[in-house]
Amino acid sequence: MTVESDLPVAINGPGAVAATSAPAQEEDETSAADLVLPLVAVGAAGALAGYGYVRRTRRARTRTTPAGTPTAPSAPPLTALDKQARALLTEADDCVRTSREELGFAEARFGTEAVAPFASALRDAESELSAAFRMRQRYDDGVPADETSRRHVLAGIVGRCQEAGRRLDAQAPAFDQLRALERELGAALAVAETRFRELAGRTPTTQATLTDLAELYAPSAAAPVTGYVEQAKDRLVFAGARLNQARQSADMDSPERAARHLRAAEGAVDQAAVFLSAVHRLADELRAATKLVPAALTGAEAELAGVRGVLPAAGEWEQPADAGMGAMAGAVPDAGRGPATGEVEAADDAGRPVPPGAPPDVPVGELRSRVLHADAVLTSVRQELTGGQPYDPLDVLHRIVRALAPVATGRAGVLPAAARLTAHSATAAADDFVTTHRGAVGADARTRLAAAAQDLLHATTLTDLASVRALARQAHELAEQDVRTHGNPLAGAADASRAGGAVLGGILLDGGSGDSPPACFGGPLTRARRNLPPG
């Protein structure tokens, strides 16, 4: 019998399980694919974004200009370049001064001809350093003004200083070979000891000279050399100790250490000579100034009388132009001729006579004011000279020159000589101070001193010479400030009294403690090599 039915019939057995699980498996695989594909897409997008960022960064770093040149790395800040220039100026100036000192000892032993190549190298280094100082002075004056140009100036200063050091370093090995201190110490010791004994013998005389200055003149006259005799004695004590150590080291068969002690002693001897010579030079300058004061005062009054003689009376030139010219024609019938000699004088655009040597293009009212001020200064000077109290003749000359400079050029007569004496005295005093305290003096003082020394060579007018003296005095004051700020680096140390002055004077490097190396002929590389302890 057959039964037909449309109802589903359950089928039992393995075949049934297989038949029912196939559709479920297909559904699971479809769900997993739907989850993985978005993740893969996101990862690919991230990778592409990272690759694009790397490409952009590399392109920005290597981007070229229209000419195809890669972009230069960023320049250092202007302040950093300025700091480097200052440091190199100070270092180069120290090298030049030290080389000059040691060259003097070599010349005393071997003669001028033997040291000629080294003297030539020193002159070349001085020339480079002088150019660097001129650039620095203009930079400090604000020239040029834009940042790019100022950066170039600083780079030029750095290059000049490095070239000065290179020229000295190039000759340092040959110079060491000439001196041969490690092999022939005895002869060099004899030269240094001779100079040491000579200076020690001069010390009492210099002390007496300094005492006389304090009695004859105002305190300001001897101020530039106050304490110099004591500092000279300090350098000599240090030099004597180092000379003894040099002999002891030589006896102990330690030639390199002996050469070190000898170089330190030579530096101290040379600075002692600077201290003592400064006192005697100032005494000579004060005596010369004392003799010049009366003549300078008379010459100044004569120049003022010449200017005053052609000045119109007060209010005379304030008339209307058309009436004033006729009035002046009657007041000065022969305006083109001098009142006494009849010589033709210069005249301004209005036909008014200008006294010989008077500054041109100065309004009459301004010129009259300058004359009145100069009169007041000269009156004050005369009162000081007749007051019976000690005075400072160099300062008196400077006051006379400064008062007359705006009124007359002073190209003839005693005034230019007075102005040059005061300018030279101030410049020499500043140079002595920097030389003997260079371990603490910075670039600003050295720059002003270099400018004063350079201007002194070419100054001719009273105004120029007065400016030289002002620059030199500024350099001296800046150097004194540096020394006060620096202080004593060995304060409290056992050998402070012996080595402190040597460190302050730049004789000993590396702080002056222990077996500090002395400064020597050569540039920065030579100094760095000598800074290593002897083996």
PDB file of C-alpha atoms in Angstrom, residues 149-393:
ATOM      1  CA  SER A 149      75.152  92.625   7.672  1.00  0.00           C
ATOM      2  CA  ARG A 150      75.899  92.551  11.380  1.00  0.00           C
ATOM      3  CA  ARG A 151      76.084  88.772  11.196  1.00  0.00           C
ATOM      4  CA  HIS A 152      78.627  89.088   8.385  1.00  0.00           C
ATOM      5  CA  VAL A 153      80.678  91.534  10.460  1.00  0.00           C
ATOM      6  CA  LEU A 154      80.794  89.123  13.390  1.00  0.00           C
ATOM      7  CA  ALA A 155      81.818  86.312  11.066  1.00  0.00           C
ATOM      8  CA  GLY A 156      84.578  88.550   9.733  1.00  0.00           C
ATOM      9  CA  ILE A 157      85.808  89.246  13.265  1.00  0.00           C
ATOM     10  CA  VAL A 158      85.905  85.524  13.996  1.00  0.00           C
ATOM     11  CA  GLY A 159      87.860  84.883  10.806  1.00  0.00           C
ATOM     12  CA  ARG A 160      90.392  87.643  11.504  1.00  0.00           C
ATOM     13  CA  CYS A 161      91.033  86.405  15.031  1.00  0.00           C
ATOM     14  CA  GLN A 162      91.478  82.844  13.844  1.00  0.00           C
ATOM     15  CA  GLU A 163      93.922  83.999  11.177  1.00  0.00           C
ATOM     16  CA  ALA A 164      95.944  85.947  13.750  1.00  0.00           C
ATOM     17  CA  GLY A 165      96.213  82.829  15.894  1.00  0.00           C
ATOM     18  CA  ARG A 166      97.086  80.671  12.895  1.00  0.00           C
ATOM     19  CA  ARG A 167     100.016  82.907  11.947  1.00  0.00           C
ATOM     20  CA  LEU A 168     101.449  82.657  15.453  1.00  0.00           C
ATOM     21  CA  ASP A 169     100.818  78.920  15.703  1.00  0.00           C
ATOM     22  CA  ALA A 170     102.610  78.372  12.392  1.00  0.00           C
ATOM     23  CA  GLN A 171     105.834  79.877  13.793  1.00  0.00           C
ATOM     24  CA  ALA A 172     105.601  78.462  17.322  1.00  0.00           C
ATOM     25  CA  PRO A 173     107.510  75.195  16.622  1.00  0.00           C
ATOM     26  CA  ALA A 174     110.393  77.050  14.978  1.00  0.00           C
ATOM     27  CA  PHE A 175     110.429  79.556  17.815  1.00  0.00           C
ATOM     28  CA  ASP A 176     110.637  76.749  20.376  1.00  0.00           C
ATOM     29  CA  GLN A 177     113.472  75.237  18.381  1.00  0.00           C
ATOM     30  CA  LEU A 178     115.325  78.557  18.439  1.00  0.00           C
ATOM     31  CA  ARG A 179     114.991  78.996  22.179  1.00  0.00           C
ATOM     32  CA  ALA A 180     115.552  75.308  22.951  1.00  0.00           C
ATOM     33  CA  LEU A 181     114.762  75.848  26.612  1.00  0.00           C
ATOM     34  CA  GLU A 182     114.680  72.139  27.330  1.00  0.00           C
ATOM     35  CA  ARG A 183     118.266  71.728  26.058  1.00  0.00           C
ATOM     36  CA  GLU A 184     119.909  75.090  26.815  1.00  0.00           C
ATOM     37  CA  LEU A 185     118.173  76.365  29.908  1.00  0.00           C
ATOM     38  CA  GLY A 186     121.235  77.946  31.504  1.00  0.00           C
ATOM     39  CA  ALA A 187     121.669  80.836  29.040  1.00  0.00           C
ATOM     40  CA  ALA A 188     117.963  81.729  29.095  1.00  0.00           C
ATOM     41  CA  LEU A 189     117.975  81.608  32.895  1.00  0.00           C
ATOM     42  CA  ALA A 190     120.906  84.015  32.948  1.00  0.00           C
ATOM     43  CA  VAL A 191     119.024  86.551  30.804  1.00  0.00           C
ATOM     44  CA  ALA A 192     115.912  86.350  32.987  1.00  0.00           C
ATOM     45  CA  GLU A 193     117.874  86.599  36.228  1.00  0.00           C
ATOM     46  CA  THR A 194     119.762  89.640  34.958  1.00  0.00           C
ATOM     47  CA  ARG A 195     116.521  91.453  34.207  1.00  0.00           C
ATOM     48  CA  PHE A 196     115.093  90.319  37.531  1.00  0.00           C
ATOM     49  CA  ARG A 197     117.992  91.824  39.485  1.00  0.00           C
ATOM     50  CA  GLU A 198     117.822  95.043  37.478  1.00  0.00           C
ATOM     51  CA  LEU A 199     114.135  95.526  38.225  1.00  0.00           C
ATOM     52  CA  ALA A 200     114.568  94.646  41.875  1.00  0.00           C
ATOM     53  CA  GLY A 201     117.176  97.398  42.082  1.00  0.00           C
ATOM     54  CA  ARG A 202     114.828  99.912  40.451  1.00  0.00           C
ATOM     55  CA  THR A 203     112.006  99.307  42.875  1.00  0.00           C
ATOM     56  CA  PRO A 204     113.160 101.679  45.687  1.00  0.00           C
ATOM     57  CA  THR A 205     113.747 104.496  43.192  1.00  0.00           C
ATOM     58  CA  THR A 206     110.306 103.986  41.681  1.00  0.00           C
ATOM     59  CA  GLN A 207     108.729 104.038  45.128  1.00  0.00           C
ATOM     60  CA  ALA A 208     110.430 107.351  45.842  1.00  0.00           C
ATOM     61  CA  THR A 209     109.170 108.738  42.528  1.00  0.00           C
ATOM     62  CA  LEU A 210     105.618 107.696  43.356  1.00  0.00           C
ATOM     63  CA  THR A 211     105.896 109.367  46.761  1.00  0.00           C
ATOM     64  CA  ASP A 212     107.037 112.592  45.088  1.00  0.00           C
ATOM     65  CA  LEU A 213     104.059 112.511  42.738  1.00  0.00           C
ATOM     66  CA  ALA A 214     101.698 112.306  45.702  1.00  0.00           C
ATOM     67  CA  GLU A 215     103.353 115.370  47.256  1.00  0.00           C
ATOM     68  CA  LEU A 216     103.662 117.517  44.137  1.00  0.00           C
ATOM     69  CA  TYR A 217     100.315 116.976  42.464  1.00  0.00           C
ATOM     70  CA  ALA A 218      96.645 116.433  43.198  1.00  0.00           C
ATOM     71  CA  PRO A 219      95.603 112.861  44.012  1.00  0.00           C
ATOM     72  CA  SER A 220      94.076 112.414  40.553  1.00  0.00           C
ATOM     73  CA  ALA A 221      97.477 112.946  38.907  1.00  0.00           C
ATOM     74  CA  ALA A 222      99.011 109.750  40.296  1.00  0.00           C
ATOM     75  CA  ALA A 223      95.762 107.720  40.302  1.00  0.00           C
ATOM     76  CA  PRO A 224      96.603 105.712  37.143  1.00  0.00           C
ATOM     77  CA  VAL A 225      99.689 104.186  38.828  1.00  0.00           C
ATOM     78  CA  THR A 226      98.469 103.898  42.395  1.00  0.00           C
ATOM     79  CA  GLY A 227      99.594 100.553  43.811  1.00  0.00           C
ATOM     80  CA  TYR A 228     101.864  99.790  40.862  1.00  0.00           C
ATOM     81  CA  VAL A 229     105.027  99.495  42.946  1.00  0.00           C
ATOM     82  CA  GLU A 230     103.365  96.941  45.218  1.00  0.00           C
ATOM     83  CA  GLN A 231     102.156  94.970  42.226  1.00  0.00           C
ATOM     84  CA  ALA A 232     105.634  95.085  40.718  1.00  0.00           C
ATOM     85  CA  LYS A 233     107.028  93.634  43.938  1.00  0.00           C
ATOM     86  CA  ASP A 234     104.376  90.913  43.842  1.00  0.00           C
ATOM     87  CA  ARG A 235     105.374  89.939  40.305  1.00  0.00           C
ATOM     88  CA  LEU A 236     109.048  89.929  41.288  1.00  0.00           C
ATOM     89  CA  VAL A 237     108.406  87.671  44.274  1.00  0.00           C
ATOM     90  CA  PHE A 238     106.580  85.271  41.991  1.00  0.00           C
ATOM     91  CA  ALA A 239     109.364  85.510  39.397  1.00  0.00           C
ATOM     92  CA  GLY A 240     112.062  84.825  41.974  1.00  0.00           C
ATOM     93  CA  ALA A 241     110.257  81.719  43.191  1.00  0.00           C
ATOM     94  CA  ARG A 242     109.810  80.402  39.652  1.00  0.00           C
ATOM     95  CA  LEU A 243     113.449  81.064  38.751  1.00  0.00           C
ATOM     96  CA  ASN A 244     114.516  78.996  41.749  1.00  0.00           C
ATOM     97  CA  GLN A 245     112.106  76.233  40.769  1.00  0.00           C
ATOM     98  CA  ALA A 246     113.471  76.286  37.233  1.00  0.00           C
ATOM     99  CA  ARG A 247     117.014  75.689  38.497  1.00  0.00           C
ATOM    100  CA  GLN A 248     115.852  72.964  40.846  1.00  0.00           C
ATOM    101  CA  SER A 249     113.957  71.208  38.056  1.00  0.00           C
ATOM    102  CA  ALA A 250     116.999  71.422  35.814  1.00  0.00           C
ATOM    103  CA  ASP A 251     119.169  69.875  38.551  1.00  0.00           C
ATOM    104  CA  MET A 252     116.591  67.085  38.913  1.00  0.00           C
ATOM    105  CA  ASP A 253     116.834  66.372  35.162  1.00  0.00           C
ATOM    106  CA  SER A 254     113.305  67.602  34.427  1.00  0.00           C
ATOM    107  CA  PRO A 255     113.900  69.993  31.517  1.00  0.00           C
ATOM    108  CA  GLU A 256     110.253  70.396  30.470  1.00  0.00           C
ATOM    109  CA  ARG A 257     109.175  71.409  33.960  1.00  0.00           C
ATOM    110  CA  ALA A 258     112.165  73.744  34.201  1.00  0.00           C
ATOM    111  CA  ALA A 259     111.149  75.399  30.924  1.00  0.00           C
ATOM    112  CA  ARG A 260     107.654  75.909  32.298  1.00  0.00           C
ATOM    113  CA  HIS A 261     108.915  77.642  35.407  1.00  0.00           C
ATOM    114  CA  LEU A 262     111.251  79.811  33.345  1.00  0.00           C
ATOM    115  CA  ARG A 263     108.467  80.980  31.019  1.00  0.00           C
ATOM    116  CA  ALA A 264     106.291  81.895  34.004  1.00  0.00           C
ATOM    117  CA  ALA A 265     109.194  83.807  35.559  1.00  0.00           C
ATOM    118  CA  GLU A 266     109.833  85.683  32.292  1.00  0.00           C
ATOM    119  CA  GLY A 267     106.193  86.744  32.098  1.00  0.00           C
ATOM    120  CA  ALA A 268     106.248  88.028  35.659  1.00  0.00           C
ATOM    121  CA  VAL A 269     109.518  89.901  35.095  1.00  0.00           C
ATOM    122  CA  ASP A 270     108.112  91.581  32.010  1.00  0.00           C
ATOM    123  CA  GLN A 271     104.976  92.729  33.829  1.00  0.00           C
ATOM    124  CA  ALA A 272     107.040  94.044  36.746  1.00  0.00           C
ATOM    125  CA  ALA A 273     108.910  96.155  34.203  1.00  0.00           C
ATOM    126  CA  VAL A 274     105.584  97.493  32.879  1.00  0.00           C
ATOM    127  CA  PHE A 275     104.491  98.537  36.376  1.00  0.00           C
ATOM    128  CA  LEU A 276     107.745 100.326  37.190  1.00  0.00           C
ATOM    129  CA  SER A 277     108.079 101.983  33.790  1.00  0.00           C
ATOM    130  CA  ALA A 278     104.506 103.284  34.013  1.00  0.00           C
ATOM    131  CA  VAL A 279     105.359 105.241  37.165  1.00  0.00           C
ATOM    132  CA  HIS A 280     108.417 106.886  35.629  1.00  0.00           C
ATOM    133  CA  ARG A 281     106.624 107.636  32.357  1.00  0.00           C
ATOM    134  CA  LEU A 282     103.751 109.316  34.200  1.00  0.00           C
ATOM    135  CA  ALA A 283     106.241 111.393  36.192  1.00  0.00           C
ATOM    136  CA  ASP A 284     107.796 112.595  32.930  1.00  0.00           C
ATOM    137  CA  GLU A 285     104.387 113.383  31.452  1.00  0.00           C
ATOM    138  CA  LEU A 286     103.350 115.372  34.512  1.00  0.00           C
ATOM    139  CA  ARG A 287     106.549 117.418  34.385  1.00  0.00           C
ATOM    140  CA  ALA A 288     106.025 118.116  30.682  1.00  0.00           C
ATOM    141  CA  ALA A 289     102.391 119.061  31.302  1.00  0.00           C
ATOM    142  CA  THR A 290     103.385 121.444  34.089  1.00  0.00           C
ATOM    143  CA  LYS A 291     105.660 123.289  31.666  1.00  0.00           C
ATOM    144  CA  LEU A 292     102.961 123.382  28.988  1.00  0.00           C
ATOM    145  CA  VAL A 293     100.136 124.738  31.140  1.00  0.00           C
ATOM    146  CA  PRO A 294     101.143 128.457  31.082  1.00  0.00           C
ATOM    147  CA  ALA A 295     101.801 128.416  27.340  1.00  0.00           C
ATOM    148  CA  ALA A 296      98.594 126.515  26.643  1.00  0.00           C
ATOM    149  CA  LEU A 297      96.612 128.970  28.728  1.00  0.00           C
ATOM    150  CA  THR A 298      98.145 131.930  26.905  1.00  0.00           C
ATOM    151  CA  GLY A 299      97.565 130.324  23.506  1.00  0.00           C
ATOM    152  CA  ALA A 300      93.953 129.522  24.361  1.00  0.00           C
ATOM    153  CA  GLU A 301      93.262 133.090  25.409  1.00  0.00           C
ATOM    154  CA  ALA A 302      94.865 134.364  22.211  1.00  0.00           C
ATOM    155  CA  GLU A 303      92.644 132.123  20.081  1.00  0.00           C
ATOM    156  CA  LEU A 304      89.577 133.237  22.005  1.00  0.00           C
ATOM    157  CA  ALA A 305      90.561 136.871  21.499  1.00  0.00           C
ATOM    158  CA  GLY A 306      90.828 136.260  17.758  1.00  0.00           C
ATOM    159  CA  VAL A 307      87.349 134.733  17.625  1.00  0.00           C
ATOM    160  CA  ARG A 308      85.889 137.396  19.888  1.00  0.00           C
ATOM    161  CA  GLY A 309      87.389 140.171  17.759  1.00  0.00           C
ATOM    162  CA  VAL A 310      85.290 139.314  14.716  1.00  0.00           C
ATOM    163  CA  LEU A 311      82.093 138.379  16.534  1.00  0.00           C
ATOM    164  CA  PRO A 312      79.350 140.997  16.046  1.00  0.00           C
ATOM    165  CA  ALA A 313      77.907 142.668  19.095  1.00  0.00           C
ATOM    166  CA  ALA A 314      74.900 141.026  20.703  1.00  0.00           C
ATOM    167  CA  GLY A 315      71.768 141.700  18.653  1.00  0.00           C
ATOM    168  CA  GLU A 316      73.713 143.179  15.747  1.00  0.00           C
ATOM    169  CA  TRP A 317      72.916 140.316  13.419  1.00  0.00           C
ATOM    170  CA  GLU A 318      69.290 140.073  14.385  1.00  0.00           C
ATOM    171  CA  GLN A 319      68.368 142.994  12.067  1.00  0.00           C
ATOM    172  CA  PRO A 320      66.297 142.355   8.938  1.00  0.00           C
ATOM    173  CA  ALA A 321      68.356 140.941   6.142  1.00  0.00           C
ATOM    174  CA  ASP A 322      68.048 143.918   3.754  1.00  0.00           C
ATOM    175  CA  ALA A 323      68.787 146.494   6.440  1.00  0.00           C
ATOM    176  CA  GLY A 324      71.295 144.352   8.301  1.00  0.00           C
ATOM    177  CA  MET A 325      73.625 143.965   5.382  1.00  0.00           C
ATOM    178  CA  GLY A 326      73.896 147.706   4.879  1.00  0.00           C
ATOM    179  CA  ALA A 327      74.391 148.249   8.592  1.00  0.00           C
ATOM    180  CA  MET A 328      77.109 145.650   8.733  1.00  0.00           C
ATOM    181  CA  ALA A 329      78.772 147.122   5.680  1.00  0.00           C
ATOM    182  CA  GLY A 330      79.090 150.319   7.659  1.00  0.00           C
ATOM    183  CA  ALA A 331      80.032 148.589  10.882  1.00  0.00           C
ATOM    184  CA  VAL A 332      82.759 146.538   9.256  1.00  0.00           C
ATOM    185  CA  PRO A 333      84.078 148.694   6.415  1.00  0.00           C
ATOM    186  CA  ASP A 334      86.805 146.204   5.487  1.00  0.00           C
ATOM    187  CA  ALA A 335      85.300 142.944   6.602  1.00  0.00           C
ATOM    188  CA  GLY A 336      87.614 140.907   4.454  1.00  0.00           C
ATOM    189  CA  ARG A 337      90.735 142.050   6.285  1.00  0.00           C
ATOM    190  CA  GLY A 338      92.025 141.329   9.746  1.00  0.00           C
ATOM    191  CA  PRO A 339      91.862 144.141  12.304  1.00  0.00           C
ATOM    192  CA  ALA A 340      95.607 144.297  12.887  1.00  0.00           C
ATOM    193  CA  THR A 341      97.470 142.751   9.997  1.00  0.00           C
ATOM    194  CA  GLY A 342      95.209 143.569   7.071  1.00  0.00           C
ATOM    195  CA  GLU A 343      95.450 139.977   5.863  1.00  0.00           C
ATOM    196  CA  VAL A 344      92.453 138.621   4.019  1.00  0.00           C
ATOM    197  CA  GLU A 345      90.243 136.471   6.218  1.00  0.00           C
ATOM    198  CA  ALA A 346      87.588 133.937   5.293  1.00  0.00           C
ATOM    199  CA  ALA A 347      83.969 135.016   5.174  1.00  0.00           C
ATOM    200  CA  ASP A 348      80.701 133.137   5.413  1.00  0.00           C
ATOM    201  CA  ASP A 349      77.809 133.281   2.959  1.00  0.00           C
ATOM    202  CA  ALA A 350      76.548 136.530   4.493  1.00  0.00           C
ATOM    203  CA  GLY A 351      79.912 138.214   4.099  1.00  0.00           C
ATOM    204  CA  ARG A 352      80.752 138.067   7.787  1.00  0.00           C
ATOM    205  CA  PRO A 353      84.417 137.475   8.592  1.00  0.00           C
ATOM    206  CA  VAL A 354      85.361 134.107  10.072  1.00  0.00           C
ATOM    207  CA  PRO A 355      88.469 134.034  12.268  1.00  0.00           C
ATOM    208  CA  PRO A 356      91.319 131.786  11.166  1.00  0.00           C
ATOM    209  CA  GLY A 357      90.874 128.336  12.701  1.00  0.00           C
ATOM    210  CA  ALA A 358      87.269 128.933  13.736  1.00  0.00           C
ATOM    211  CA  PRO A 359      84.905 126.042  12.995  1.00  0.00           C
ATOM    212  CA  PRO A 360      82.928 126.637   9.785  1.00  0.00           C
ATOM    213  CA  ASP A 361      79.141 126.697   9.493  1.00  0.00           C
ATOM    214  CA  VAL A 362      78.605 127.578  13.142  1.00  0.00           C
ATOM    215  CA  PRO A 363      75.819 130.099  13.801  1.00  0.00           C
ATOM    216  CA  VAL A 364      76.983 133.283  15.416  1.00  0.00           C
ATOM    217  CA  GLY A 365      74.863 132.729  18.505  1.00  0.00           C
ATOM    218  CA  GLU A 366      76.263 129.220  18.984  1.00  0.00           C
ATOM    219  CA  LEU A 367      79.826 130.465  18.484  1.00  0.00           C
ATOM    220  CA  ARG A 368      79.295 133.227  21.024  1.00  0.00           C
ATOM    221  CA  SER A 369      77.971 130.651  23.533  1.00  0.00           C
ATOM    222  CA  ARG A 370      81.052 128.495  22.999  1.00  0.00           C
ATOM    223  CA  VAL A 371      83.338 131.448  23.551  1.00  0.00           C
ATOM    224  CA  LEU A 372      81.585 132.300  26.815  1.00  0.00           C
ATOM    225  CA  HIS A 373      81.948 128.699  28.002  1.00  0.00           C
ATOM    226  CA  ALA A 374      85.634 128.630  27.093  1.00  0.00           C
ATOM    227  CA  ASP A 375      86.125 131.923  28.952  1.00  0.00           C
ATOM    228  CA  ALA A 376      84.567 130.410  32.052  1.00  0.00           C
ATOM    229  CA  VAL A 377      86.812 127.328  31.839  1.00  0.00           C
ATOM    230  CA  LEU A 378      89.964 129.405  31.437  1.00  0.00           C
ATOM    231  CA  THR A 379      88.958 131.599  34.362  1.00  0.00           C
ATOM    232  CA  SER A 380      88.485 128.497  36.505  1.00  0.00           C
ATOM    233  CA  VAL A 381      91.886 127.179  35.427  1.00  0.00           C
ATOM    234  CA  ARG A 382      93.605 130.459  36.337  1.00  0.00           C
ATOM    235  CA  GLN A 383      91.992 130.410  39.753  1.00  0.00           C
ATOM    236  CA  GLU A 384      93.144 126.832  40.317  1.00  0.00           C
ATOM    237  CA  LEU A 385      96.708 127.657  39.280  1.00  0.00           C
ATOM    238  CA  THR A 386      96.905 130.653  41.621  1.00  0.00           C
ATOM    239  CA  GLY A 387      95.114 128.953  44.516  1.00  0.00           C
ATOM    240  CA  GLY A 388      98.301 127.558  46.006  1.00  0.00           C
ATOM    241  CA  GLN A 389      97.015 123.962  46.093  1.00  0.00           C
ATOM    242  CA  PRO A 390      98.510 121.019  44.174  1.00  0.00           C
ATOM    243  CA  TYR A 391      96.775 120.409  40.860  1.00  0.00           C
ATOM    244  CA  ASP A 392      96.766 117.824  38.106  1.00  0.00           C
ATOM    245  CA  PRO A 393      98.558 119.388  35.107  1.00  0.00           C
TER     246      PRO A 393
END
